[in-house]
Amino acid sequence: MKLSMTLKAAALTLCGASVASADTIVDIAAGDERFSTLVAAVSAAGLVETLQGDGPFTVYAPVNAAFAALPEGTVETLLQPENKAQLTNVLLYHVDDRNLPAAGIPTGSNYFKPVLASERLCITKSSEGVMIADGTGEMANVVIADIKADNGVIHVIDKVLLPGTRPACH
């Protein structure tokens, strides 16, 4: 009985400790199966430590289905060590170095500068939701907004954002 009580107390202490621990953007993504491809990519690019940092960050996080929609072989090619620089650029295109909750996105179409400084995103907010145009001119929809992390915010998107030509933003 005494051992059982001690084990229960230890379990409660451990649970309490995990509740008090920080949930960074990486921790949240790693704990959600919908982001397993994104987590693998962040690991392959060596960006885990960066995105576990203080931030603030806003991450436009594509779900696994968004990666699966890329042309066949794209993800596998990007994950190869010799393509780390290209993978890193694609991933940094999904990160803003501010904490930008949905309420902080102005209505209408506006350019936003991701961490990949040579590029721009066009984010459009309307009564229908938030959409993001990338360098291919394609649109991603924010399907879940404002997953709060200790070092920023995650907006879940349905398309992998790809750098390229500056998107039209009107």
CSV table of C-alpha atoms in Angstrom, one decimal, residues 6-164:
chain,number,residue,atom,x,y,z
A,6,THR,CA,4.7,6.5,-3.3
A,7,LEU,CA,4.3,5.5,-7.0
A,8,LYS,CA,1.1,7.5,-7.4
A,9,ALA,CA,2.8,10.5,-5.8
A,10,ALA,CA,5.8,10.1,-8.1
A,11,ALA,CA,3.5,9.8,-11.1
A,12,LEU,CA,1.6,12.9,-10.1
A,13,THR,CA,4.9,14.8,-9.6
A,14,LEU,CA,6.1,13.8,-13.1
A,15,CYS,CA,2.8,14.7,-14.6
A,16,GLY,CA,2.9,18.1,-12.9
A,17,ALA,CA,6.4,18.6,-14.1
A,18,SER,CA,5.4,17.9,-17.7
A,19,VAL,CA,2.5,20.3,-17.5
A,20,ALA,CA,4.8,23.0,-16.3
A,21,SER,CA,7.4,22.4,-19.0
A,22,ALA,CA,7.6,24.6,-22.1
A,23,ASP,CA,5.7,23.7,-25.2
A,24,THR,CA,7.6,25.2,-28.1
A,25,ILE,CA,6.5,25.1,-31.7
A,26,VAL,CA,8.6,22.0,-32.2
A,27,ASP,CA,7.2,20.3,-29.1
A,28,ILE,CA,3.6,20.9,-30.3
A,29,ALA,CA,4.4,19.8,-33.9
A,30,ALA,CA,6.2,16.7,-32.7
A,31,GLY,CA,3.3,15.7,-30.5
A,32,ASP,CA,0.8,15.9,-33.4
A,33,GLU,CA,0.8,13.1,-36.0
A,34,ARG,CA,-0.6,15.5,-38.6
A,35,PHE,CA,2.9,17.2,-38.7
A,36,SER,CA,5.2,14.1,-38.9
A,37,THR,CA,6.5,15.0,-42.3
A,38,LEU,CA,7.1,18.6,-41.2
A,39,VAL,CA,8.9,17.4,-38.1
A,40,ALA,CA,11.1,15.1,-40.2
A,41,ALA,CA,11.9,18.0,-42.5
A,42,VAL,CA,12.7,20.4,-39.7
A,43,SER,CA,15.0,17.7,-38.2
A,44,ALA,CA,16.7,17.0,-41.6
A,45,ALA,CA,17.3,20.7,-42.1
A,46,GLY,CA,18.9,21.1,-38.6
A,47,LEU,CA,16.2,23.7,-37.6
A,48,VAL,CA,14.9,21.9,-34.4
A,49,GLU,CA,17.1,24.0,-32.0
A,50,THR,CA,16.2,27.2,-33.8
A,51,LEU,CA,12.5,26.6,-33.6
A,52,GLN,CA,12.8,25.6,-29.9
A,53,GLY,CA,14.4,28.9,-29.2
A,54,ASP,CA,12.9,31.9,-27.5
A,55,GLY,CA,11.3,33.3,-30.7
A,56,PRO,CA,8.9,34.8,-31.3
A,57,PHE,CA,7.9,32.8,-34.3
A,58,THR,CA,4.9,32.3,-36.5
A,59,VAL,CA,5.0,29.0,-38.3
A,60,TYR,CA,2.7,28.3,-41.2
A,61,ALA,CA,2.7,24.5,-40.7
A,62,PRO,CA,1.7,22.3,-43.6
A,63,VAL,CA,-0.1,19.0,-42.7
A,64,ASN,CA,1.2,15.7,-44.0
A,65,ALA,CA,-1.4,15.7,-46.8
A,66,ALA,CA,0.1,19.0,-48.1
A,67,PHE,CA,3.5,17.3,-48.4
A,68,ALA,CA,1.9,14.3,-50.0
A,69,ALA,CA,0.3,16.6,-52.6
A,70,LEU,CA,3.7,17.7,-53.9
A,71,PRO,CA,5.0,16.0,-57.1
A,72,GLU,CA,6.1,12.4,-56.5
A,73,GLY,CA,9.6,12.2,-55.1
A,74,THR,CA,9.8,15.9,-54.0
A,75,VAL,CA,9.8,15.2,-50.2
A,76,GLU,CA,12.3,12.3,-50.5
A,77,THR,CA,14.6,14.5,-52.7
A,78,LEU,CA,14.4,17.4,-50.3
A,79,LEU,CA,15.2,15.2,-47.3
A,80,GLN,CA,18.5,14.0,-48.8
A,81,PRO,CA,21.5,15.5,-47.1
A,82,GLU,CA,22.9,17.1,-50.3
A,83,ASN,CA,19.6,19.1,-50.6
A,84,LYS,CA,19.7,20.5,-47.1
A,85,ALA,CA,20.1,24.1,-48.2
A,86,GLN,CA,17.1,23.9,-50.5
A,87,LEU,CA,15.0,22.2,-47.8
A,88,THR,CA,16.1,24.9,-45.3
A,89,ASN,CA,14.9,27.6,-47.7
A,90,VAL,CA,11.6,25.9,-48.2
A,91,LEU,CA,11.1,25.6,-44.4
A,92,LEU,CA,12.2,29.1,-43.6
A,93,TYR,CA,9.6,30.3,-46.1
A,94,HIS,CA,7.0,29.0,-43.6
A,95,VAL,CA,8.4,31.0,-40.7
A,96,ASP,CA,7.9,34.7,-39.7
A,97,ASP,CA,10.1,36.1,-36.9
A,98,ARG,CA,7.1,37.7,-35.1
A,99,ASN,CA,4.3,36.3,-33.0
A,100,LEU,CA,1.5,36.9,-35.5
A,101,PRO,CA,-1.9,35.6,-34.3
A,102,ALA,CA,-4.8,35.7,-36.8
A,103,ALA,CA,-6.1,38.8,-35.1
A,104,GLY,CA,-2.8,40.6,-35.9
A,105,ILE,CA,-3.2,39.9,-39.7
A,106,PRO,CA,-4.9,43.0,-41.3
A,107,THR,CA,-7.9,42.5,-43.5
A,108,GLY,CA,-7.2,42.5,-47.2
A,109,SER,CA,-4.1,41.4,-49.0
A,110,ASN,CA,-0.7,42.3,-47.6
A,111,TYR,CA,3.0,41.3,-48.1
A,112,PHE,CA,4.7,39.5,-45.3
A,113,LYS,CA,8.4,38.9,-45.0
A,114,PRO,CA,9.2,35.3,-43.9
A,115,VAL,CA,12.6,34.5,-42.3
A,116,LEU,CA,13.8,33.6,-45.9
A,117,ALA,CA,14.5,37.3,-46.4
A,118,SER,CA,14.7,37.3,-50.2
A,119,GLU,CA,11.1,36.2,-50.5
A,120,ARG,CA,7.6,37.5,-49.7
A,121,LEU,CA,4.3,35.9,-49.0
A,122,CYS,CA,1.0,37.5,-49.8
A,123,ILE,CA,-1.5,36.9,-47.0
A,124,THR,CA,-5.1,37.7,-47.6
A,125,LYS,CA,-7.6,37.9,-44.7
A,126,SER,CA,-11.3,38.1,-45.4
A,127,SER,CA,-14.6,37.0,-44.0
A,128,GLU,CA,-13.9,33.7,-45.7
A,129,GLY,CA,-10.7,33.1,-43.7
A,130,VAL,CA,-6.9,33.5,-44.3
A,131,MET,CA,-5.1,32.5,-47.5
A,132,ILE,CA,-1.4,32.6,-48.3
A,133,ALA,CA,0.0,33.0,-51.8
A,134,ASP,CA,3.5,31.7,-52.3
A,135,GLY,CA,6.1,32.0,-55.0
A,136,THR,CA,4.3,29.7,-57.4
A,137,GLY,CA,1.2,31.8,-57.3
A,138,GLU,CA,-0.8,29.0,-55.6
A,139,MET,CA,-2.9,29.6,-52.5
A,140,ALA,CA,-2.7,27.8,-49.1
A,141,ASN,CA,-5.6,28.0,-46.8
A,142,VAL,CA,-5.2,28.4,-43.0
A,143,VAL,CA,-7.3,25.6,-41.8
A,144,ILE,CA,-6.5,26.0,-38.1
A,145,ALA,CA,-5.3,29.3,-36.7
A,146,ASP,CA,-3.7,30.3,-33.5
A,147,ILE,CA,-2.2,27.2,-31.9
A,148,LYS,CA,-0.3,29.0,-29.2
A,149,ALA,CA,3.2,27.9,-28.2
A,150,ASP,CA,5.5,29.4,-25.6
A,151,ASN,CA,7.7,30.8,-28.4
A,152,GLY,CA,5.1,31.9,-30.9
A,153,VAL,CA,2.1,30.6,-32.8
A,154,ILE,CA,1.3,28.0,-35.4
A,155,HIS,CA,-1.2,28.4,-38.2
A,156,VAL,CA,-2.0,25.1,-39.9
A,157,ILE,CA,-2.1,25.2,-43.7
A,158,ASP,CA,-3.2,22.8,-46.4
A,159,LYS,CA,-0.3,23.4,-48.9
A,160,VAL,CA,3.4,23.5,-48.7
A,161,LEU,CA,4.6,27.1,-49.5
A,162,LEU,CA,7.2,27.2,-52.2
A,163,PRO,CA,9.6,30.1,-52.8
A,164,GLY,CA,9.8,31.6,-56.3
